[in-house]
Tab-separated table of N, CA and C in Angstrom:
chain	number	residue	atom	x	y	z
T	1	MET	N	62.173	-16.667	79.298
T	1	MET	CA	61.172	-16.541	80.327
T	1	MET	C	59.777	-16.872	79.778
T	2	ASP	N	59.514	-16.546	78.509
T	2	ASP	CA	58.215	-16.860	77.928
T	2	ASP	C	57.968	-18.359	77.895
T	3	LYS	N	59.001	-19.133	77.616
T	3	LYS	CA	58.841	-20.589	77.551
T	3	LYS	C	58.526	-21.175	78.918
T	4	LEU	N	59.054	-20.574	79.976
T	4	LEU	CA	58.771	-21.054	81.329
T	4	LEU	C	57.274	-20.958	81.623
T	5	GLY	N	56.660	-19.842	81.239
T	5	GLY	CA	55.243	-19.647	81.478
T	5	GLY	C	54.368	-20.667	80.768
T	6	THR	N	54.782	-21.107	79.584
T	6	THR	CA	53.969	-22.077	78.843
T	6	THR	C	54.087	-23.478	79.416
T	7	TRP	N	55.121	-23.728	80.211
T	7	TRP	CA	55.327	-25.076	80.760
T	7	TRP	C	54.880	-25.230	82.203
T	8	ILE	N	54.541	-24.147	82.876
T	8	ILE	CA	54.203	-24.230	84.301
T	8	ILE	C	52.945	-25.059	84.540
T	9	LEU	N	51.860	-24.780	83.828
T	9	LEU	CA	50.614	-25.517	84.053
T	9	LEU	C	50.743	-26.997	83.686
T	10	PRO	N	51.270	-27.340	82.511
T	10	PRO	CA	51.433	-28.776	82.234
T	10	PRO	C	52.350	-29.472	83.244
T	11	ALA	N	53.397	-28.788	83.691
T	11	ALA	CA	54.295	-29.388	84.676
T	11	ALA	C	53.563	-29.620	85.996
T	12	ALA	N	52.713	-28.678	86.397
T	12	ALA	CA	51.948	-28.842	87.639
T	12	ALA	C	51.008	-30.040	87.538
T	13	VAL	N	50.364	-30.210	86.395
T	13	VAL	CA	49.466	-31.351	86.202
T	13	VAL	C	50.251	-32.660	86.293
T	14	VAL	N	51.404	-32.713	85.656
T	14	VAL	CA	52.227	-33.921	85.685
T	14	VAL	C	52.684	-34.222	87.113
T	15	VAL	N	53.088	-33.204	87.851
T	15	VAL	CA	53.539	-33.407	89.232
T	15	VAL	C	52.385	-33.935	90.091
T	16	ILE	N	51.192	-33.378	89.927
T	16	ILE	CA	50.039	-33.838	90.701
T	16	ILE	C	49.699	-35.285	90.373
T	17	VAL	N	49.695	-35.629	89.084
T	17	VAL	CA	49.383	-37.008	88.675
T	17	VAL	C	50.446	-37.966	89.197
T	18	LEU	N	51.725	-37.603	89.085
T	18	LEU	CA	52.799	-38.459	89.593
T	18	LEU	C	52.704	-38.632	91.113
T	19	PHE	N	52.438	-37.544	91.822
T	19	PHE	CA	52.322	-37.620	93.270
T	19	PHE	C	51.160	-38.539	93.670
T	20	GLY	N	50.026	-38.389	92.985
T	20	GLY	CA	48.878	-39.251	93.270
T	20	GLY	C	49.171	-40.703	92.950
T	21	THR	N	49.867	-40.944	91.857
T	21	THR	CA	50.212	-42.313	91.467
T	21	THR	C	51.160	-42.943	92.473
T	22	ILE	N	52.159	-42.191	92.920
T	22	ILE	CA	53.111	-42.702	93.909
T	22	ILE	C	52.388	-43.046	95.208
T	23	ARG	N	51.396	-42.251	95.593
T	23	ARG	CA	50.651	-42.499	96.828
T	23	ARG	C	49.514	-43.490	96.626
T	24	ARG	N	49.433	-44.068	95.432
T	24	ARG	CA	48.437	-45.078	95.060
T	24	ARG	C	46.989	-44.561	95.168
T	25	VAL	N	46.806	-43.327	94.757
T	25	VAL	CA	45.474	-42.721	94.698
T	25	VAL	C	44.941	-42.947	93.288
T	26	PRO	N	43.698	-43.389	93.142
T	26	PRO	CA	43.125	-43.497	91.791
T	26	PRO	C	42.880	-42.089	91.242
T	27	VAL	N	43.856	-41.562	90.517
T	27	VAL	CA	43.881	-40.153	90.121
T	27	VAL	C	42.664	-39.785	89.274
T	28	PHE	N	42.345	-40.582	88.275
T	28	PHE	CA	41.233	-40.250	87.398
T	28	PHE	C	39.908	-40.284	88.153
T	29	ASP	N	39.733	-41.267	89.038
T	29	ASP	CA	38.508	-41.324	89.837
T	29	ASP	C	38.402	-40.119	90.771
T	30	ALA	N	39.521	-39.712	91.352
T	30	ALA	CA	39.527	-38.529	92.220
T	30	ALA	C	39.187	-37.271	91.414
T	31	PHE	N	39.699	-37.211	90.189
T	31	PHE	CA	39.381	-36.087	89.303
T	31	PHE	C	37.885	-36.045	89.003
T	32	LEU	N	37.303	-37.195	88.682
T	32	LEU	CA	35.870	-37.256	88.375
T	32	LEU	C	35.026	-36.875	89.586
T	33	ASP	N	35.413	-37.332	90.773
T	33	ASP	CA	34.681	-36.965	91.988
T	33	ASP	C	34.733	-35.452	92.226
T	34	GLY	N	35.891	-34.870	92.018
T	34	GLY	CA	36.031	-33.419	92.174
T	34	GLY	C	35.216	-32.651	91.152
T	35	ALA	N	35.188	-33.135	89.913
T	35	ALA	CA	34.388	-32.479	88.878
T	35	ALA	C	32.898	-32.556	89.207
T	36	LYS	N	32.445	-33.706	89.707
T	36	LYS	CA	31.031	-33.843	90.093
T	36	LYS	C	30.682	-32.882	91.222
T	37	GLU	N	31.544	-32.785	92.225
T	37	GLU	CA	31.289	-31.884	93.350
T	37	GLU	C	31.279	-30.426	92.894
T	38	GLY	N	32.182	-30.070	92.004
T	38	GLY	CA	32.198	-28.709	91.459
T	38	GLY	C	30.927	-28.387	90.697
T	39	LEU	N	30.436	-29.347	89.934
T	39	LEU	CA	29.197	-29.151	89.192
T	39	LEU	C	28.013	-28.993	90.151
T	40	ARG	N	27.968	-29.799	91.211
T	40	ARG	CA	26.902	-29.664	92.205
T	40	ARG	C	26.934	-28.291	92.871
T	41	SER	N	28.127	-27.828	93.200
T	41	SER	CA	28.262	-26.501	93.820
T	41	SER	C	27.801	-25.407	92.865
T	42	SER	N	28.182	-25.529	91.597
T	42	SER	CA	27.768	-24.532	90.606
T	42	SER	C	26.264	-24.474	90.472
T	43	ILE	N	25.623	-25.619	90.451
T	43	ILE	CA	24.171	-25.672	90.313
T	43	ILE	C	23.496	-25.088	91.552
T	44	SER	N	24.063	-25.326	92.723
T	44	SER	CA	23.424	-24.838	93.953
T	44	SER	C	23.496	-23.320	94.081
T	45	ILE	N	24.530	-22.671	93.541
T	45	ILE	CA	24.633	-21.215	93.664
T	45	ILE	C	24.072	-20.481	92.458
T	46	LEU	N	23.666	-21.189	91.428
T	46	LEU	CA	23.173	-20.555	90.213
T	46	LEU	C	21.967	-19.644	90.451
T	47	PRO	N	20.936	-20.041	91.202
T	47	PRO	CA	19.805	-19.123	91.412
T	47	PRO	C	20.209	-17.807	92.077
T	48	THR	N	21.113	-17.872	93.025
T	48	THR	CA	21.582	-16.666	93.696
T	48	THR	C	22.285	-15.744	92.723
T	49	LEU	N	23.142	-16.311	91.875
T	49	LEU	CA	23.867	-15.500	90.902
T	49	LEU	C	22.937	-14.884	89.869
T	50	VAL	N	21.954	-15.639	89.415
T	50	VAL	CA	20.997	-15.106	88.441
T	50	VAL	C	20.236	-13.933	89.054
T	51	GLY	N	19.800	-14.063	90.300
T	51	GLY	CA	19.111	-12.973	90.978
T	51	GLY	C	19.982	-11.741	91.136
T	52	LEU	N	21.247	-11.950	91.488
T	52	LEU	CA	22.181	-10.839	91.650
T	52	LEU	C	22.419	-10.135	90.327
T	53	LEU	N	22.653	-10.895	89.263
T	53	LEU	CA	22.891	-10.289	87.951
T	53	LEU	C	21.654	-9.553	87.442
T	54	MET	N	20.482	-10.104	87.704
T	54	MET	CA	19.253	-9.428	87.290
T	54	MET	C	19.100	-8.101	88.035
T	55	GLY	N	19.384	-8.092	89.319
T	55	GLY	CA	19.298	-6.864	90.101
T	55	GLY	C	20.264	-5.795	89.613
T	56	VAL	N	21.498	-6.180	89.303
T	56	VAL	CA	22.493	-5.231	88.803
T	56	VAL	C	22.059	-4.662	87.456
T	57	THR	N	21.556	-5.515	86.586
T	57	THR	CA	21.093	-5.066	85.280
T	57	THR	C	19.934	-4.091	85.425
T	58	MET	N	19.012	-4.399	86.326
T	58	MET	CA	17.877	-3.501	86.552
T	58	MET	C	18.324	-2.161	87.136
T	59	LEU	N	19.298	-2.194	88.053
T	59	LEU	CA	19.825	-0.951	88.621
T	59	LEU	C	20.408	-0.054	87.540
T	60	SER	N	21.195	-0.635	86.655
T	60	SER	CA	21.839	0.146	85.605
T	60	SER	C	20.835	0.615	84.562
T	61	ALA	N	19.973	-0.277	84.098
T	61	ALA	CA	19.052	0.047	83.014
T	61	ALA	C	17.961	1.020	83.446
T	62	SER	N	17.557	0.986	84.707
T	62	SER	CA	16.465	1.843	85.171
T	62	SER	C	16.900	3.283	85.391
T	63	GLY	N	18.189	3.511	85.472
T	63	GLY	CA	18.679	4.849	85.757
T	63	GLY	C	18.835	5.114	87.240
T	64	ALA	N	18.560	4.119	88.076
T	64	ALA	CA	18.675	4.289	89.523
T	64	ALA	C	20.115	4.594	89.931
T	65	LEU	N	21.065	3.979	89.266
T	65	LEU	CA	22.470	4.223	89.573
T	65	LEU	C	22.825	5.682	89.282
T	66	ASP	N	22.353	6.208	88.153
T	66	ASP	CA	22.607	7.608	87.812
T	66	ASP	C	21.909	8.554	88.786
T	67	LEU	N	20.688	8.203	89.203
T	67	LEU	CA	19.942	9.038	90.140
T	67	LEU	C	20.653	9.108	91.494
T	68	VAL	N	21.079	7.974	92.000
T	68	VAL	CA	21.785	7.946	93.288
T	68	VAL	C	23.102	8.708	93.170
T	69	SER	N	23.806	8.540	92.059
T	69	SER	CA	25.056	9.272	91.845
T	69	SER	C	24.809	10.772	91.845
T	70	HIS	N	23.742	11.193	91.178
T	70	HIS	CA	23.409	12.623	91.118
T	70	HIS	C	23.061	13.169	92.502
T	71	LEU	N	22.307	12.396	93.277
T	71	LEU	CA	21.923	12.843	94.611
T	71	LEU	C	23.117	12.925	95.563
T	72	LEU	N	24.074	12.018	95.409
T	72	LEU	CA	25.240	11.992	96.301
T	72	LEU	C	26.375	12.909	95.844
T	73	SER	N	26.299	13.411	94.624
T	73	SER	CA	27.430	14.168	94.075
T	73	SER	C	27.815	15.409	94.887
T	74	PRO	N	26.886	16.195	95.488
T	74	PRO	CA	27.352	17.332	96.296
T	74	PRO	C	28.192	16.907	97.505
T	75	LEU	N	27.760	15.847	98.182
T	75	LEU	CA	28.509	15.348	99.336
T	75	LEU	C	29.859	14.785	98.894
T	76	ILE	N	29.863	14.064	97.807
T	76	ILE	CA	31.086	13.436	97.320
T	76	ILE	C	32.093	14.479	96.833
T	77	SER	N	31.627	15.492	96.104
T	77	SER	CA	32.557	16.513	95.609
T	77	SER	C	33.175	17.290	96.771
T	78	TRP	N	32.437	17.470	97.859
T	78	TRP	CA	32.969	18.130	99.044
T	78	TRP	C	34.099	17.311	99.669
T	79	SER	N	34.003	15.969	99.583
T	79	SER	CA	35.000	15.101	100.216
T	79	SER	C	36.306	15.016	99.443
T	80	GLY	N	36.314	15.462	98.195
T	80	GLY	CA	37.522	15.383	97.388
T	80	GLY	C	37.561	14.180	96.466
T	81	PHE	N	36.585	13.298	96.577
T	81	PHE	CA	36.482	12.145	95.685
T	81	PHE	C	35.883	12.631	94.365
T	82	PRO	N	36.449	12.229	93.230
T	82	PRO	CA	35.923	12.720	91.949
T	82	PRO	C	34.511	12.196	91.668
T	83	VAL	N	33.617	13.096	91.349
T	83	VAL	CA	32.218	12.741	91.096
T	83	VAL	C	32.106	11.791	89.913
T	84	GLU	N	33.023	11.888	88.954
T	84	GLU	CA	32.991	11.016	87.776
T	84	GLU	C	33.159	9.538	88.151
T	85	ALA	N	33.834	9.279	89.265
T	85	ALA	CA	34.090	7.902	89.698
T	85	ALA	C	32.996	7.348	90.600
T	86	LEU	N	32.036	8.178	90.986
T	86	LEU	CA	30.993	7.740	91.920
T	86	LEU	C	30.132	6.591	91.389
T	87	PRO	N	29.670	6.625	90.125
T	87	PRO	CA	28.880	5.472	89.650
T	87	PRO	C	29.649	4.151	89.754
T	88	LEU	N	30.941	4.194	89.483
T	88	LEU	CA	31.759	2.988	89.598
T	88	LEU	C	31.849	2.536	91.052
T	89	ALA	N	32.024	3.476	91.966
T	89	ALA	CA	32.112	3.128	93.389
T	89	ALA	C	30.806	2.510	93.886
T	90	LEU	N	29.686	2.934	93.325
T	90	LEU	CA	28.400	2.371	93.720
T	90	LEU	C	28.143	1.001	93.104
T	91	LEU	N	28.618	0.788	91.880
T	91	LEU	CA	28.361	-0.471	91.175
T	91	LEU	C	29.344	-1.573	91.557
T	92	ARG	N	30.557	-1.217	91.895
T	92	ARG	CA	31.627	-2.193	92.140
T	92	ARG	C	31.276	-3.273	93.170
T	93	PRO	N	30.617	-2.964	94.295
T	93	PRO	CA	30.298	-4.039	95.243
T	93	PRO	C	29.316	-5.078	94.703
T	94	PHE	N	28.626	-4.754	93.622
T	94	PHE	CA	27.618	-5.661	93.088
T	94	PHE	C	28.107	-6.497	91.912
T	95	SER	N	28.910	-5.909	91.027
T	95	SER	CA	29.240	-6.603	89.783
T	95	SER	C	30.644	-6.275	89.311
T	96	GLY	N	31.440	-7.321	89.131
T	96	GLY	CA	32.783	-7.136	88.597
T	96	GLY	C	32.771	-6.814	87.119
T	97	SER	N	32.012	-7.577	86.342
T	97	SER	CA	31.984	-7.341	84.897
T	97	SER	C	31.265	-6.040	84.575
T	98	GLY	N	30.199	-5.724	85.330
T	98	GLY	CA	29.505	-4.460	85.115
T	98	GLY	C	30.385	-3.265	85.436
T	99	SER	N	31.156	-3.366	86.513
T	99	SER	CA	32.037	-2.253	86.872
T	99	SER	C	33.220	-2.146	85.904
T	100	THR	N	33.669	-3.257	85.367
T	100	THR	CA	34.731	-3.194	84.356
T	100	THR	C	34.224	-2.510	83.094
T	101	ALA	N	33.017	-2.851	82.676
T	101	ALA	CA	32.427	-2.201	81.495
T	101	ALA	C	32.200	-0.717	81.761
T	102	LEU	N	31.748	-0.378	82.971
T	102	LEU	CA	31.529	1.022	83.315
T	102	LEU	C	32.849	1.786	83.329
T	103	ALA	N	33.900	1.184	83.883
T	103	ALA	CA	35.213	1.834	83.902
T	103	ALA	C	35.700	2.086	82.478
T	104	ALA	N	35.516	1.115	81.606
T	104	ALA	CA	35.929	1.287	80.204
T	104	ALA	C	35.159	2.427	79.545
T	105	SER	N	33.860	2.519	79.823
T	105	SER	CA	33.085	3.607	79.216
T	105	SER	C	33.457	4.955	79.834
T	106	LEU	N	33.799	4.976	81.122
T	106	LEU	CA	34.253	6.218	81.741
T	106	LEU	C	35.571	6.678	81.127
T	107	PHE	N	36.433	5.727	80.791
T	107	PHE	CA	37.712	6.089	80.185
T	107	PHE	C	37.547	6.635	78.772
T	108	GLN	N	36.409	6.424	78.161
T	108	GLN	CA	36.157	7.015	76.845
T	108	GLN	C	35.784	8.491	76.959
T	109	THR	N	35.252	8.888	78.126
T	109	THR	CA	34.856	10.284	78.299
T	109	THR	C	35.864	11.088	79.111
T	110	ILE	N	36.618	10.430	79.976
T	110	ILE	CA	37.650	11.142	80.740
T	110	ILE	C	38.992	10.458	80.493
T	111	SER	N	40.031	11.204	80.666
T	111	SER	CA	41.370	10.655	80.425
T	111	SER	C	41.789	9.714	81.550
T	112	PRO	N	42.356	8.551	81.207
T	112	PRO	CA	42.862	7.658	82.251
T	112	PRO	C	43.985	8.286	83.067
T	113	ASP	N	44.634	9.320	82.506
T	113	ASP	CA	45.719	9.989	83.219
T	113	ASP	C	45.242	11.157	84.071
T	114	SER	N	43.944	11.461	84.040
T	114	SER	CA	43.410	12.528	84.882
T	114	SER	C	43.287	12.021	86.319
T	115	PHE	N	42.993	12.944	87.220
T	115	PHE	CA	42.801	12.552	88.621
T	115	PHE	C	41.693	11.518	88.739
T	116	ALA	N	40.556	11.776	88.106
T	116	ALA	CA	39.424	10.845	88.172
T	116	ALA	C	39.780	9.503	87.539
T	117	GLY	N	40.500	9.530	86.429
T	117	GLY	CA	40.898	8.287	85.765
T	117	GLY	C	41.813	7.446	86.629
T	118	ARG	N	42.729	8.094	87.307
T	118	ARG	CA	43.626	7.359	88.199
T	118	ARG	C	42.879	6.819	89.409
T	119	VAL	N	41.950	7.587	89.937
T	119	VAL	CA	41.146	7.110	91.062
T	119	VAL	C	40.328	5.905	90.636
T	120	ILE	N	39.751	5.951	89.440
T	120	ILE	CA	38.989	4.816	88.920
T	120	ILE	C	39.875	3.577	88.833
T	121	SER	N	41.092	3.744	88.353
T	121	SER	CA	42.007	2.612	88.236
T	121	SER	C	42.346	2.018	89.596
T	122	VAL	N	42.644	2.877	90.563
T	122	VAL	CA	42.966	2.394	91.913
T	122	VAL	C	41.736	1.748	92.541
T	123	LEU	N	40.580	2.352	92.333
T	123	LEU	CA	39.335	1.806	92.873
T	123	LEU	C	39.041	0.415	92.329
T	124	MET	N	39.290	0.211	91.044
T	124	MET	CA	39.059	-1.113	90.446
T	124	MET	C	39.958	-2.173	91.069
T	125	GLY	N	41.160	-1.793	91.447
T	125	GLY	CA	42.087	-2.759	92.014
T	125	GLY	C	41.995	-2.924	93.514
T	126	SER	N	41.311	-2.003	94.197
T	126	SER	CA	41.334	-2.057	95.654
T	126	SER	C	39.988	-2.388	96.287
T	127	THR	N	38.963	-2.602	95.481
T	127	THR	CA	37.664	-2.945	96.032
T	127	THR	C	37.269	-4.340	95.575
T	128	GLU	N	36.287	-4.885	96.253
T	128	GLU	CA	35.834	-6.252	95.975
T	128	GLU	C	34.388	-6.210	95.519
T	129	THR	N	34.004	-7.187	94.759
T	129	THR	CA	32.604	-7.348	94.385
T	129	THR	C	31.928	-8.064	95.549
T	130	THR	N	31.650	-7.308	96.582
T	130	THR	CA	31.214	-7.815	97.875
T	130	THR	C	30.014	-8.749	97.772
T	131	PHE	N	28.948	-8.272	97.151
T	131	PHE	CA	27.722	-9.070	97.119
T	131	PHE	C	27.885	-10.325	96.268
T	132	TYR	N	28.669	-10.227	95.194
T	132	TYR	CA	28.934	-11.402	94.364
T	132	TYR	C	29.722	-12.440	95.164
T	133	ALA	N	30.759	-11.994	95.858
T	133	ALA	CA	31.583	-12.923	96.636
T	133	ALA	C	30.772	-13.577	97.752
T	134	VAL	N	29.952	-12.792	98.433
T	134	VAL	CA	29.123	-13.355	99.503
T	134	VAL	C	28.128	-14.354	98.913
T	135	ALA	N	27.520	-14.000	97.777
T	135	ALA	CA	26.550	-14.906	97.153
T	135	ALA	C	27.201	-16.224	96.758
T	136	VAL	N	28.398	-16.156	96.194
T	136	VAL	CA	29.080	-17.384	95.749
T	136	VAL	C	29.549	-18.221	96.922
T	137	TYR	N	30.297	-17.623	97.834
T	137	TYR	CA	30.910	-18.406	98.899
T	137	TYR	C	29.900	-18.854	99.959
T	138	TYR	N	29.028	-17.978	100.373
T	138	TYR	CA	28.036	-18.374	101.365
T	138	TYR	C	26.986	-19.291	100.742
T	139	GLY	N	26.644	-19.032	99.470
T	139	GLY	CA	25.684	-19.900	98.789
T	139	GLY	C	26.221	-21.304	98.579
T	140	ALA	N	27.522	-21.435	98.377
T	140	ALA	CA	28.123	-22.749	98.138
T	140	ALA	C	28.041	-23.646	99.375
T	141	VAL	N	28.023	-23.035	100.543
T	141	VAL	CA	27.975	-23.826	101.775
T	141	VAL	C	26.656	-23.641	102.520
T	142	ASN	N	25.668	-23.098	101.830
T	142	ASN	CA	24.306	-22.926	102.359
T	142	ASN	C	24.227	-22.113	103.647
T	143	ILE	N	24.984	-21.039	103.727
T	143	ILE	CA	24.879	-20.122	104.857
T	143	ILE	C	23.898	-19.028	104.469
T	144	ARG	N	22.855	-18.838	105.247
T	144	ARG	CA	21.818	-17.849	104.938
T	144	ARG	C	22.004	-16.555	105.733
T	145	LYS	N	22.533	-16.643	106.941
T	145	LYS	CA	22.729	-15.457	107.771
T	145	LYS	C	24.190	-15.029	107.685
T	146	THR	N	24.422	-13.902	107.051
T	146	THR	CA	25.790	-13.434	106.842
T	146	THR	C	26.337	-12.659	108.030
T	147	ARG	N	25.496	-12.327	108.978
T	147	ARG	CA	25.852	-11.603	110.200
T	147	ARG	C	26.600	-10.315	109.878
T	148	TRP	N	27.854	-10.218	110.212
T	148	TRP	CA	28.620	-8.986	110.049
T	148	TRP	C	29.443	-8.958	108.765
T	149	THR	N	29.320	-9.964	107.930
T	149	THR	CA	30.142	-10.027	106.724
T	149	THR	C	29.887	-8.849	105.800
T	150	ILE	N	28.632	-8.614	105.457
T	150	ILE	CA	28.325	-7.554	104.489
T	150	ILE	C	28.628	-6.164	105.054
T	151	PRO	N	28.209	-5.832	106.283
T	151	PRO	CA	28.579	-4.497	106.792
T	151	PRO	C	30.088	-4.268	106.858
T	152	SER	N	30.835	-5.276	107.278
T	152	SER	CA	32.287	-5.083	107.369
T	152	SER	C	32.925	-5.016	105.977
T	153	ALA	N	32.431	-5.806	105.034
T	153	ALA	CA	32.974	-5.749	103.671
T	153	ALA	C	32.645	-4.417	103.009
T	154	LEU	N	31.433	-3.913	103.210
T	154	LEU	CA	31.068	-2.608	102.643
T	154	LEU	C	31.854	-1.472	103.299
T	155	THR	N	32.163	-1.616	104.582
T	155	THR	CA	33.020	-0.634	105.246
T	155	THR	C	34.409	-0.645	104.612
T	156	GLY	N	34.908	-1.836	104.316
T	156	GLY	CA	36.192	-1.933	103.619
T	156	GLY	C	36.140	-1.298	102.239
T	157	ASP	N	35.031	-1.496	101.531
T	157	ASP	CA	34.874	-0.867	100.216
T	157	ASP	C	34.828	0.655	100.342
T	158	LEU	N	34.132	1.156	101.349
T	158	LEU	CA	34.058	2.600	101.570
T	158	LEU	C	35.434	3.171	101.904
T	159	MET	N	36.194	2.452	102.719
T	159	MET	CA	37.548	2.903	103.049
T	159	MET	C	38.459	2.871	101.813
T	160	SER	N	38.256	1.857	100.976
T	160	SER	CA	39.028	1.789	99.734
T	160	SER	C	38.682	2.945	98.816
T	161	MET	N	37.420	3.332	98.812
T	161	MET	CA	36.990	4.465	97.999
T	161	MET	C	37.694	5.743	98.465
T	162	ALA	N	37.689	5.967	99.763
T	162	ALA	CA	38.358	7.156	100.307
T	162	ALA	C	39.867	7.080	100.099
T	163	ALA	N	40.420	5.911	100.338
T	163	ALA	CA	41.870	5.753	100.206
T	163	ALA	C	42.326	5.882	98.757
T	164	SER	N	41.495	5.493	97.801
T	164	SER	CA	41.909	5.581	96.395
T	164	SER	C	42.176	7.029	96.005
T	165	ALA	N	41.308	7.942	96.433
T	165	ALA	CA	41.542	9.360	96.134
T	165	ALA	C	42.784	9.865	96.865
T	166	ALA	N	42.956	9.467	98.122
T	166	ALA	CA	44.116	9.910	98.900
T	166	ALA	C	45.415	9.380	98.313
T	167	VAL	N	45.409	8.129	97.901
T	167	VAL	CA	46.625	7.540	97.332
T	167	VAL	C	46.999	8.215	96.021
T	168	VAL	N	46.013	8.500	95.188
T	168	VAL	CA	46.298	9.177	93.918
T	168	VAL	C	46.839	10.573	94.190
T	169	LEU	N	46.249	11.289	95.150
T	169	LEU	CA	46.767	12.620	95.490
T	169	LEU	C	48.192	12.545	96.029
T	170	TRP	N	48.481	11.525	96.824
T	170	TRP	CA	49.795	11.381	97.428
T	170	TRP	C	50.851	10.948	96.415
T	171	CYS	N	50.486	9.992	95.562
T	171	CYS	CA	51.462	9.467	94.603
T	171	CYS	C	51.617	10.329	93.358
T	172	PHE	N	50.587	11.072	93.008
T	172	PHE	CA	50.624	11.901	91.804
T	172	PHE	C	50.219	13.336	92.139
T	173	PRO	N	51.032	14.030	92.924
T	173	PRO	CA	50.649	15.405	93.290
T	173	PRO	C	50.615	16.296	92.047
T	174	THR	N	49.664	17.220	92.051
T	174	THR	CA	49.557	18.127	90.896
T	174	THR	C	50.222	19.440	91.126
C-alpha cells in the first residue's frame, strides 16, 4: 500500500499529459498559461493577506486576545464550554497557523486527553479560518462586498464551538 501512495501523483501527471496530447492540446503552453494566471492571482491577494496576518499578530501580541478571553470566561464557563479552549475559539476564524500554534501551546499546559484537550482537537477540525478564506477567495475575484458570507460563516463557527463541547461530552462521557 505504501508503494501505491508514491505512484499516485506521478501517474496523475502522466495521465493528464497523455490526455492533453491525445486531444492535441499544447500541454506545456497550457501549463505555462496556468502558472502565469496563478502568479497573477497570488499577487492580487497578497496585500489582503499581509493585512490579515498583521492584524492577527497584533491581536495576539497586544494581549487583546487574552483580555477578551478573560472578559468572556464567566459566560463561557456557564455554557459548559471549557474556558481553556476559548482563546483558540476566538483566534481560529482569523488564522490557521496561529491557531495551530496556540493549540500546540495549550497542549503543553493541559492534557490532550482532558475534556478541554478533546474539545480543542474537535474545534480545530470543525471550524474554518473564516476571514482568511474570505480574503483569499473573494480577493482572488475582486469581490469587495461579502454580504452575508461573514455573518453566516461566523455563525457556523459559533455552532461548531458549541457542538465541539457537546460531541466530546457525548462521545467521551465521564
